[in-house]
């Protein structure tokens, strides 16, 4: 078991947990993704601007990106079920190669921030060898700047955060109700 604040490469974590390899991002795959990312920016900025909470803008951009091409899909679990939560957000296929994009938004002033902006706690939607990327859309007050980042996650180092939790069902059992 990993210990709190231990460092581990995403590729090592995915491979040891799922048995699937994390493939490096190639220039060909980056070039295949970029037109859709640019289309998503144009589509979003043409309005209306997302009215919801700023921390939900990334979820909205996931839907915008999904609508740009049938090459983007919601990934399914090994059992063939759709699961809305968990990593990764999307699946993109290019020339038979699976790509798992995780969609994020970031205020252009926060590039040097140390706040946590990527995490994963579930591996059920990883069903094969794939390229893992983060697509980060820069914004100012929910308006996209036109700048974006496609980050290859193959060598990214993650910090383990041990967390203990319980669900609402467990927390609010009937025997505790008044």
Coordinates of N, CA, C and O in Angstrom, one line a residue:
X1 N 0.8 -1.2 0.0 CA 0.0 0.0 0.0 C 0.9 1.2 0.0 O 1.9 1.3 0.7
X2 N 0.5 2.2 -0.8 CA 1.2 3.5 -0.8 C 1.1 4.2 0.5 O 0.1 4.1 1.1
X3 N 2.1 5.0 0.8 CA 2.0 5.8 2.0 C 1.7 7.3 1.7 O 2.0 7.7 0.6
X4 N 1.2 8.0 2.6 CA 0.8 9.4 2.4 C 2.0 10.2 2.0 O 3.1 10.1 2.5
X5 N 1.9 11.0 1.0 CA 2.9 11.9 0.4 C 3.9 11.2 -0.4 O 4.9 11.8 -0.9
X6 N 3.8 9.9 -0.6 CA 4.7 9.1 -1.5 C 4.5 9.6 -2.9 O 3.5 10.0 -3.3
X7 N 5.6 9.6 -3.7 CA 5.6 10.0 -5.1 C 5.6 8.8 -6.0 O 6.3 7.8 -5.7
X8 N 4.7 8.8 -7.0 CA 4.6 7.7 -7.9 C 4.3 8.2 -9.3 O 3.5 9.1 -9.5
X9 N 4.9 7.6 -10.3 CA 4.6 8.0 -11.7 C 3.2 7.5 -12.1 O 2.9 6.4 -11.8
X10 N 2.5 8.3 -12.8 CA 1.1 7.9 -13.3 C 1.2 6.6 -14.0 O 0.4 5.7 -13.8
X11 N 2.2 6.4 -14.9 CA 2.3 5.2 -15.7 C 2.5 4.0 -14.8 O 1.9 2.9 -15.0
X12 N 3.3 4.1 -13.8 CA 3.6 3.0 -12.8 C 2.3 2.7 -12.1 O 2.0 1.5 -11.9
X13 N 1.6 3.7 -11.6 CA 0.4 3.5 -10.9 C -0.7 2.8 -11.7 O -1.3 1.8 -11.3
X14 N -0.9 3.3 -13.0 CA -1.9 2.7 -13.8 C -1.5 1.3 -14.2 O -2.4 0.4 -14.1
X15 N -0.3 1.1 -14.6 CA 0.1 -0.3 -15.0 C 0.1 -1.3 -13.8 O -0.4 -2.4 -14.0
X16 N 0.4 -0.9 -12.6 CA 0.4 -1.8 -11.5 C -1.0 -2.1 -11.0 O -1.3 -3.1 -10.5
X17 N -1.9 -1.1 -11.2 CA -3.3 -1.3 -10.8 C -4.2 -2.0 -11.8 O -5.0 -2.8 -11.4
X18 N -4.0 -1.7 -13.1 CA -4.8 -2.2 -14.1 C -4.2 -3.3 -15.0 O -4.9 -4.0 -15.7
X19 N -2.9 -3.3 -15.1 CA -2.2 -4.1 -16.0 C -2.1 -3.6 -17.4 O -1.4 -4.2 -18.3
X20 N -2.6 -2.4 -17.6 CA -2.5 -1.7 -18.9 C -1.4 -0.7 -19.0 O -1.1 0.0 -18.0
X21 N -0.8 -0.5 -20.1 CA 0.3 0.4 -20.3 C -0.2 1.8 -20.6 O -1.2 2.0 -21.2
X22 N 0.6 2.8 -20.1 CA 0.4 4.2 -20.4 C 1.3 4.5 -21.6 O 2.6 4.4 -21.4
X23 N 0.8 4.8 -22.7 CA 1.6 5.1 -23.9 C 2.0 6.6 -24.0 O 1.2 7.4 -23.6
X24 N 3.1 6.9 -24.6 CA 3.5 8.3 -24.7 C 2.7 9.0 -25.8 O 2.2 8.4 -26.8
X25 N 2.4 10.3 -25.6 CA 1.8 11.1 -26.5 C 2.7 11.4 -27.7 O 3.8 11.8 -27.5
X26 N 2.2 11.1 -28.9 CA 3.0 11.4 -30.1 C 2.6 12.7 -30.7 O 1.5 13.2 -30.5
X27 N 3.4 13.2 -31.6 CA 3.1 14.4 -32.3 C 1.8 14.2 -33.2 O 1.0 15.1 -33.3
X28 N 1.7 13.0 -33.8 CA 0.6 12.7 -34.6 C -0.7 12.7 -33.8 O -1.7 13.3 -34.3
X29 N -0.7 12.2 -32.6 CA -1.9 12.2 -31.8 C -2.2 13.6 -31.3 O -3.4 14.1 -31.3
X30 N -1.2 14.4 -30.9 CA -1.4 15.8 -30.5 C -2.0 16.6 -31.7 O -3.0 17.3 -31.5
X31 N -1.5 16.4 -32.9 CA -2.0 17.1 -34.0 C -3.5 16.6 -34.4 O -4.3 17.4 -34.9
X32 N -3.8 15.4 -34.0 CA -5.2 14.9 -34.2 C -6.1 15.6 -33.2 O -7.3 15.9 -33.5
X33 N -5.7 15.8 -32.0 CA -6.5 16.4 -30.9 C -6.7 17.9 -31.1 O -7.8 18.4 -30.8
X34 N -5.7 18.6 -31.5 CA -5.7 20.1 -31.5 C -6.9 20.7 -32.3 O -7.5 21.6 -31.8
X35 N -7.3 20.2 -33.5 CA -8.4 20.9 -34.2 C -9.7 20.8 -33.3 O -10.5 21.7 -33.3
X36 N -9.9 19.7 -32.6 CA -11.1 19.5 -31.8 C -11.1 20.5 -30.6 O -12.1 21.0 -30.2
X37 N -9.9 20.6 -30.0 CA -9.7 21.5 -28.9 C -10.0 22.9 -29.3 O -10.7 23.7 -28.7
X38 N -9.5 23.3 -30.5 CA -9.7 24.6 -31.0 C -11.2 24.9 -31.4 O -11.7 25.9 -31.1
X39 N -11.8 23.8 -31.9 CA -13.3 23.9 -32.2 C -14.1 24.1 -30.9 O -15.0 24.9 -30.9
X40 N -13.7 23.4 -29.9 CA -14.4 23.5 -28.6 C -14.2 24.9 -28.0 O -15.2 25.5 -27.5
X41 N -13.1 25.5 -28.2 CA -12.9 26.9 -27.7 C -13.8 27.9 -28.5 O -14.5 28.7 -27.9
X42 N -13.8 27.7 -29.8 CA -14.6 28.6 -30.6 C -16.1 28.4 -30.3 O -16.8 29.4 -30.1
X43 N -16.5 27.2 -30.2 CA -17.9 26.9 -29.9 C -18.3 27.5 -28.5 O -19.3 28.2 -28.4
X44 N -17.5 27.3 -27.5 CA -17.8 27.8 -26.2 C -17.9 29.3 -26.2 O -18.8 29.9 -25.7
X45 N -16.8 29.9 -26.8 CA -16.8 31.4 -26.7 C -17.8 32.1 -27.6 O -18.1 33.3 -27.4
X46 N -18.5 31.3 -28.5 CA -19.6 31.9 -29.3 C -20.8 32.1 -28.4 O -21.8 32.7 -28.9
X47 N -20.8 31.6 -27.2 CA -21.9 31.8 -26.3 C -22.9 30.7 -26.3 O -23.0 29.9 -27.2
X48 N -23.7 30.7 -25.3 CA -23.6 31.6 -24.1 C -22.5 31.1 -23.1 O -22.1 29.9 -23.1
X49 N -21.9 32.0 -22.4 CA -20.9 31.7 -21.4 C -21.5 30.9 -20.3 O -22.7 31.2 -19.8
X50 N -20.9 29.9 -19.8 CA -21.4 28.9 -18.8 C -21.8 29.7 -17.6 O -21.0 30.4 -17.0
X51 N -23.1 29.5 -17.2 CA -23.6 30.3 -16.0 C -23.3 29.7 -14.7 O -23.5 30.3 -13.6
X52 N -22.9 28.5 -14.6 CA -22.7 27.7 -13.4 C -21.4 28.2 -12.6 O -20.7 29.1 -13.0
X53 N -21.2 27.4 -11.6 CA -20.0 27.7 -10.7 C -18.7 27.5 -11.5 O -18.6 26.6 -12.3
X54 N -17.7 28.3 -11.2 CA -16.4 28.2 -11.9 C -15.8 26.8 -11.8 O -15.2 26.4 -12.7
X55 N -15.9 26.2 -10.6 CA -15.3 24.9 -10.5 C -16.0 23.8 -11.2 O -15.5 22.6 -11.3
X56 N -17.1 24.1 -11.9 CA -17.8 23.1 -12.8 C -17.6 23.4 -14.2 O -18.1 22.7 -15.1
X57 N -16.8 24.5 -14.5 CA -16.6 24.8 -15.9 C -15.9 23.7 -16.7 O -16.1 23.4 -17.9
X58 N -15.0 23.0 -16.0 CA -14.3 21.9 -16.7 C -15.2 20.8 -17.1 O -15.1 20.2 -18.2
X59 N -16.2 20.5 -16.3 CA -17.3 19.5 -16.6 C -18.0 19.9 -17.9 O -18.4 19.1 -18.7
X60 N -18.3 21.2 -17.9 CA -19.0 21.8 -19.1 C -18.1 21.7 -20.3 O -18.6 21.3 -21.4
X61 N -16.9 22.0 -20.2 CA -16.0 21.9 -21.4 C -15.8 20.5 -21.8 O -15.6 20.2 -23.0
X62 N -15.9 19.5 -20.9 CA -15.9 18.1 -21.3 C -17.0 17.8 -22.3 O -16.8 17.2 -23.3
X63 N -18.2 18.4 -22.0 CA -19.4 18.2 -22.9 C -19.2 18.9 -24.2 O -19.6 18.4 -25.3
X64 N -18.6 20.1 -24.2 CA -18.4 20.8 -25.4 C -17.4 20.1 -26.3 O -17.6 19.9 -27.5
X65 N -16.3 19.5 -25.7 CA -15.4 18.8 -26.5 C -16.0 17.5 -27.0 O -15.8 17.1 -28.2
X66 N -16.8 16.8 -26.2 CA -17.5 15.6 -26.6 C -18.3 15.9 -27.8 O -18.4 15.0 -28.7
X67 N -18.9 17.0 -27.9 CA -19.8 17.4 -29.1 C -19.1 17.7 -30.3 O -19.7 17.8 -31.4
X68 N -17.7 17.9 -30.3 CA -17.0 18.3 -31.5 C -16.8 17.1 -32.5 O -16.6 17.4 -33.7
X69 N -16.8 15.9 -32.0 CA -16.5 14.8 -32.9 C -17.0 13.4 -32.3 O -16.9 13.2 -31.1
X70 N -17.5 12.5 -33.1 CA -17.8 11.2 -32.6 C -16.6 10.4 -32.2 O -16.7 9.3 -31.6
X71 N -15.4 10.9 -32.5 CA -14.1 10.2 -32.0 C -14.0 10.3 -30.5 O -13.3 9.6 -29.9
X72 N -14.7 11.3 -29.9 CA -14.7 11.4 -28.5 C -15.9 10.7 -27.9 O -17.0 10.8 -28.5
X73 N -15.7 9.9 -26.9 CA -16.8 9.2 -26.3 C -16.6 9.2 -24.8 O -15.5 9.5 -24.3
X74 N -17.7 8.9 -24.1 CA -17.6 8.6 -22.6 C -17.0 7.2 -22.5 O -17.6 6.3 -23.1
X75 N -16.0 7.0 -21.7 CA -15.4 5.7 -21.6 C -16.3 4.8 -20.7 O -17.0 5.3 -19.8
X76 N -16.3 3.5 -21.1 CA -17.1 2.5 -20.3 C -16.2 1.7 -19.5 O -15.0 1.6 -19.7
X77 N -16.8 1.1 -18.4 CA -16.0 0.2 -17.6 C -15.8 -1.1 -18.3 O -16.4 -1.3 -19.4
X78 N -15.0 -2.0 -17.8 CA -14.8 -3.3 -18.4 C -16.1 -4.1 -18.5 O -16.2 -4.9 -19.4
X79 N -17.1 -3.8 -17.7 CA -18.4 -4.4 -17.8 C -19.3 -3.8 -18.8 O -20.4 -4.1 -19.0
X80 N -18.8 -2.8 -19.5 CA -19.5 -2.1 -20.6 C -20.5 -1.1 -20.1 O -21.4 -0.6 -20.8
X81 N -20.4 -0.6 -18.8 CA -21.3 0.3 -18.3 C -20.7 1.7 -18.3 O -19.5 1.9 -18.1
X82 N -21.6 2.7 -18.5 CA -21.1 4.1 -18.4 C -21.0 4.5 -16.9 O -21.9 4.1 -16.1
X83 N -20.0 5.2 -16.6 CA -19.8 5.7 -15.2 C -19.4 7.1 -15.3 O -18.4 7.5 -15.8
X84 N -20.3 8.0 -14.7 CA -20.1 9.4 -14.9 C -18.9 9.9 -14.1 O -18.1 10.8 -14.5
X85 N -18.6 9.4 -12.9 CA -17.5 9.9 -12.1 C -16.3 9.1 -12.3 O -16.3 8.0 -12.8
X86 N -15.2 9.6 -11.9 CA -13.9 8.9 -12.0 C -13.1 9.3 -13.2 O -13.6 9.9 -14.2
X87 N -11.9 8.8 -13.2 CA -10.9 9.1 -14.2 C -10.9 8.0 -15.2 O -11.1 6.8 -14.8
X88 N -10.8 8.2 -16.5 CA -10.7 9.5 -17.2 C -12.1 10.0 -17.6 O -13.0 9.3 -17.6
X89 N -12.1 11.3 -18.0 CA -13.3 11.9 -18.5 C -13.8 11.4 -19.8 O -15.0 11.2 -20.0
X90 N -12.9 11.3 -20.7 CA -13.3 10.9 -22.1 C -12.4 9.9 -22.7 O -11.3 9.6 -22.1
X91 N -12.8 9.3 -23.8 CA -11.9 8.5 -24.6 C -12.0 9.0 -26.0 O -13.0 9.3 -26.6
X92 N -10.8 9.0 -26.7 CA -10.6 9.5 -28.0 C -9.9 8.4 -28.7 O -8.9 7.8 -28.2
X93 N -10.2 8.1 -30.0 CA -9.5 7.1 -30.7 C -8.9 7.7 -32.0 O -9.6 8.4 -32.7
X94 N -7.7 7.4 -32.2 CA -7.0 7.9 -33.4 C -6.2 6.7 -34.0 O -5.3 6.2 -33.3
X95 N -6.5 6.3 -35.2 CA -5.9 5.2 -35.9 C -5.7 4.0 -35.0 O -4.7 3.4 -35.0
X96 N -6.8 3.7 -34.3 CA -6.8 2.5 -33.5 C -6.1 2.6 -32.1 O -6.1 1.7 -31.3
X97 N -5.6 3.8 -31.8 CA -4.9 4.0 -30.5 C -5.9 4.7 -29.6 O -6.5 5.8 -30.0
X98 N -6.1 4.2 -28.4 CA -6.9 4.8 -27.4 C -6.2 6.0 -26.7 O -5.0 5.8 -26.4
X99 N -6.9 7.1 -26.5 CA -6.4 8.2 -25.8 C -7.4 8.5 -24.7 O -8.6 8.6 -25.0
X100 N -7.0 8.7 -23.5 CA -7.8 9.1 -22.4 C -7.6 10.6 -22.0 O -6.7 10.9 -21.3
X101 N -8.4 11.5 -22.5 CA -8.3 12.9 -22.1 C -9.0 13.2 -20.8 O -10.2 12.7 -20.6
X102 N -8.4 13.9 -19.9 CA -9.0 14.4 -18.7 C -9.1 15.9 -19.0 O -8.1 16.6 -19.3
X103 N -10.3 16.5 -18.9 CA -10.5 17.9 -19.2 C -10.5 18.7 -18.0 O -11.2 18.5 -17.0
X104 N -9.7 19.8 -18.1 CA -9.6 20.8 -17.0 C -9.7 22.2 -17.5 O -9.5 22.4 -18.7
X105 N -10.1 23.1 -16.6 CA -10.0 24.5 -17.0 C -9.1 25.2 -15.9 O -9.1 24.7 -14.8
X106 N -8.4 26.2 -16.3 CA -7.6 26.9 -15.3 C -7.6 28.4 -15.6 O -7.6 28.8 -16.8
X107 N -7.6 29.2 -14.6 CA -7.5 30.6 -14.7 C -6.1 30.9 -15.2 O -5.1 30.3 -14.7
X108 N -5.9 31.7 -16.2 CA -4.6 31.9 -16.8 C -3.6 32.4 -15.7 O -2.4 32.3 -15.9
X109 N -4.1 33.0 -14.6 CA -3.2 33.5 -13.6 C -2.7 32.4 -12.6 O -1.9 32.6 -11.8
X110 N -3.3 31.2 -12.8 CA -3.0 30.1 -11.8 C -2.0 29.1 -12.3 O -1.9 28.1 -11.6
X111 N -1.3 29.4 -13.4 CA -0.4 28.3 -13.9 C 0.7 27.9 -12.9 O 1.2 26.8 -12.9
X112 N 1.1 28.9 -12.0 CA 2.1 28.6 -11.0 C 1.6 28.2 -9.7 O 2.3 28.0 -8.7
X113 N 0.3 28.0 -9.6 CA -0.4 27.6 -8.3 C 0.0 26.2 -7.9 O 0.2 25.3 -8.7
X114 N 0.1 26.0 -6.6 CA 0.4 24.6 -6.0 C -0.8 23.9 -5.6 O -0.7 22.8 -5.0
X115 N -2.0 24.5 -5.8 CA -3.2 23.8 -5.4 C -3.4 22.5 -6.3 O -3.0 22.4 -7.4
X116 N -4.1 21.5 -5.7 CA -4.3 20.3 -6.4 C -5.2 20.5 -7.6 O -6.3 21.0 -7.4
X117 N -4.8 20.1 -8.8 CA -5.7 20.2 -9.9 C -6.0 18.9 -10.7 O -6.8 18.9 -11.6
X118 N -5.3 17.9 -10.3 CA -5.5 16.6 -10.9 C -5.5 15.5 -9.9 O -4.6 15.6 -9.0
X119 N -6.4 14.6 -9.9 CA -6.4 13.5 -9.0 C -7.2 12.3 -9.6 O -8.0 12.5 -10.6
X120 N -6.9 11.2 -9.2 CA -7.7 10.0 -9.6 C -7.8 9.1 -8.4 O -6.9 9.0 -7.6
X121 N -9.0 8.4 -8.3 CA -9.2 7.5 -7.2 C -9.8 6.2 -7.8 O -10.1 5.3 -7.0
X122 N -10.1 6.2 -9.0 CA -10.8 5.0 -9.6 C -10.1 4.7 -10.9 O -9.7 5.5 -11.7
X123 N -10.0 3.4 -11.2 CA -9.4 2.9 -12.4 C -10.3 2.1 -13.3 O -9.9 1.5 -14.2
X124 N -11.6 2.1 -13.0 CA -12.6 1.2 -13.6 C -12.8 1.5 -15.1 O -13.3 0.7 -15.8
X125 N -12.5 2.8 -15.5 CA -12.8 3.2 -16.9 C -11.5 3.0 -17.8 O -11.6 3.3 -18.9
X126 N -10.4 2.6 -17.2 CA -9.2 2.3 -17.9 C -9.3 0.8 -18.4 O -9.2 -0.1 -17.5
X127 N -9.5 0.6 -19.7 CA -9.8 -0.8 -20.2 C -8.8 -1.2 -21.3 O -9.1 -2.1 -22.0
X128 N -7.7 -0.5 -21.4 CA -6.7 -0.9 -22.3 C -5.5 0.0 -22.3 O -5.5 1.0 -21.7
X129 N -4.4 -0.5 -23.0 CA -3.3 0.4 -23.2 C -3.7 1.7 -23.9 O -4.6 1.7 -24.8
X130 N -3.2 2.8 -23.4 CA -3.7 4.1 -23.9 C -2.8 5.2 -23.6 O -1.9 5.2 -22.7
X131 N -2.9 6.3 -24.4 CA -2.2 7.6 -24.1 C -3.1 8.3 -23.1 O -4.3 8.3 -23.3
X132 N -2.5 8.8 -22.1 CA -3.3 9.6 -21.1 C -2.8 11.1 -21.2 O -1.6 11.3 -21.1
X133 N -3.8 12.0 -21.4 CA -3.5 13.4 -21.5 C -4.4 14.2 -20.6 O -5.6 13.8 -20.4
X134 N -4.0 15.4 -20.2 CA -4.8 16.4 -19.6 C -5.0 17.5 -20.7 O -4.0 17.9 -21.2
X135 N -6.2 17.9 -21.0 CA -6.5 19.0 -21.8 C -6.9 20.1 -20.9 O -8.0 20.0 -20.3
X136 N -6.1 21.1 -20.8 CA -6.4 22.3 -20.0 C -6.7 23.5 -20.8 O -5.9 24.0 -21.6
X137 N -7.9 24.0 -20.6 CA -8.4 25.3 -21.3 C -8.2 26.4 -20.3 O -8.7 26.5 -19.2
X138 N -7.4 27.4 -20.8 CA -7.2 28.7 -20.0 C -8.4 29.6 -20.1 O -9.0 29.7 -21.2
X139 N -8.8 30.2 -19.0 CA -9.9 31.2 -19.1 C -9.6 32.4 -18.2 O -8.8 32.3 -17.3
X140 N -10.4 33.4 -18.4 CA -10.4 34.6 -17.5 C -11.9 34.8 -17.3 O -12.6 35.1 -18.2
X141 N -12.3 34.7 -16.0 CA -13.7 34.9 -15.7 C -14.7 34.2 -16.6 O -15.6 34.7 -17.1
X142 N -14.4 32.9 -16.8 CA -15.2 31.9 -17.6 C -15.2 32.2 -19.1 O -15.9 31.6 -19.8
X143 N -14.4 33.1 -19.6 CA -14.2 33.3 -21.0 C -12.9 32.7 -21.4 O -11.8 33.0 -20.8
X144 N -12.9 31.7 -22.4 CA -11.7 31.1 -22.7 C -10.8 32.0 -23.5 O -11.2 32.8 -24.3
X145 N -9.5 32.0 -23.1 CA -8.5 32.9 -23.7 C -8.0 32.4 -25.1 O -7.4 33.2 -25.8
X146 N -8.3 31.2 -25.5 CA -7.8 30.6 -26.7 C -6.5 29.8 -26.5 O -6.1 29.0 -27.4
X147 N -5.9 30.0 -25.3 CA -4.7 29.1 -25.0 C -5.2 27.8 -24.4 O -6.2 27.8 -23.6
X148 N -4.5 26.8 -24.7 CA -4.8 25.5 -24.1 C -3.5 24.7 -24.0 O -2.5 25.0 -24.5
X149 N -3.6 23.6 -23.2 CA -2.5 22.8 -22.9 C -2.9 21.3 -23.1 O -4.0 20.9 -22.7
X150 N -2.1 20.6 -23.9 CA -2.3 19.1 -24.0 C -1.1 18.5 -23.3 O 0.0 18.6 -23.8
X151 N -1.3 18.0 -22.1 CA -0.2 17.5 -21.3 C -0.1 16.0 -21.4 O -1.1 15.3 -21.0
X152 N 1.0 15.5 -21.7 CA 1.3 14.0 -21.7 C 1.5 13.6 -20.3 O 2.4 14.1 -19.6
X153 N 0.7 12.6 -19.8 CA 0.8 12.2 -18.4 C 1.7 11.0 -18.2 O 1.9 10.6 -17.0
X154 N 2.3 10.5 -19.2 CA 3.1 9.3 -19.1 C 4.2 9.4 -18.0 O 4.4 8.4 -17.3
X155 N 4.9 10.5 -17.9 CA 5.9 10.6 -16.9 C 5.6 11.6 -15.7 O 6.5 11.9 -14.9
X156 N 4.3 12.0 -15.6 CA 3.9 12.9 -14.5 C 4.0 12.1 -13.2 O 3.6 11.0 -13.1
X157 N 4.5 12.8 -12.2 CA 4.6 12.3 -10.9 C 3.5 12.7 -10.1 O 3.2 13.9 -10.0
X158 N 2.8 11.8 -9.4 CA 1.7 12.1 -8.5 C 2.1 11.9 -7.1 O 2.9 11.1 -6.8
X159 N 1.4 12.7 -6.2 CA 1.7 12.6 -4.8 C 0.5 11.8 -4.2 O -0.7 12.2 -4.4
X160 N 0.8 10.8 -3.4 CA -0.3 10.0 -2.8 C -0.9 10.8 -1.7 O -0.2 11.4 -0.8
X161 N -2.3 10.8 -1.6 CA -3.0 11.5 -0.5 C -3.9 10.4 0.0 O -4.9 10.0 -0.6
X162 N -3.6 9.9 1.2 CA -4.4 8.9 1.8 C -5.6 9.5 2.4 O -5.5 10.6 3.0
X163 N -6.8 9.0 2.1 CA -8.0 9.6 2.5 C -9.0 8.5 3.0 O -9.1 7.4 2.4
X164 N -9.6 8.7 4.1 CA -10.6 7.8 4.6 C -11.9 8.5 4.5 O -12.1 9.7 4.8
X165 N -13.0 7.8 4.1 CA -14.2 8.4 3.9 C -15.4 7.4 4.2 O -15.2 6.2 4.3
X166 N -16.6 8.0 4.2 CA -17.8 7.2 4.3 C -18.9 7.9 3.4 O -18.8 9.1 3.2
X167 N -19.8 7.1 3.0 CA -20.8 7.7 2.1 C -22.0 8.3 2.9 O -22.0 8.1 4.1
X168 N -22.9 9.0 2.2 CA -24.0 9.6 2.9 C -24.9 8.4 3.5 O -25.4 8.6 4.6
X169 N -25.0 7.3 2.7 CA -25.8 6.2 3.2 C -25.3 5.7 4.5 O -26.0 5.4 5.5
X170 N -23.9 5.6 4.6 CA -23.3 5.1 5.9 C -23.4 6.2 7.0 O -23.7 5.9 8.1
X171 N -23.2 7.4 6.6 CA -23.2 8.5 7.6 C -24.5 8.8 8.1 O -24.7 9.1 9.3
X172 N -25.6 8.8 7.3 CA -26.9 9.2 7.7 C -27.9 8.0 7.8 O -29.0 8.1 7.4
X173 N -27.4 6.9 8.4 CA -28.3 5.7 8.6 C -29.6 6.1 9.3 O -29.6 7.0 10.1
X174 N -30.6 5.4 9.0 CA -31.9 5.7 9.6 C -31.9 5.7 11.1 O -32.6 6.5 11.8
X175 N -31.1 4.9 11.7 CA -31.0 4.9 13.2 C -30.5 6.2 13.8 O -30.7 6.4 15.0
X176 N -29.9 7.0 13.0 CA -29.4 8.3 13.5 C -30.4 9.5 13.2 O -30.2 10.6 13.6
X177 N -31.5 9.2 12.6 CA -32.5 10.2 12.2 C -33.4 10.6 13.3 O -33.8 9.7 14.1
X178 N -33.8 11.8 13.4 CA -34.7 12.3 14.4 C -36.1 12.5 13.8 O -36.3 12.8 12.7

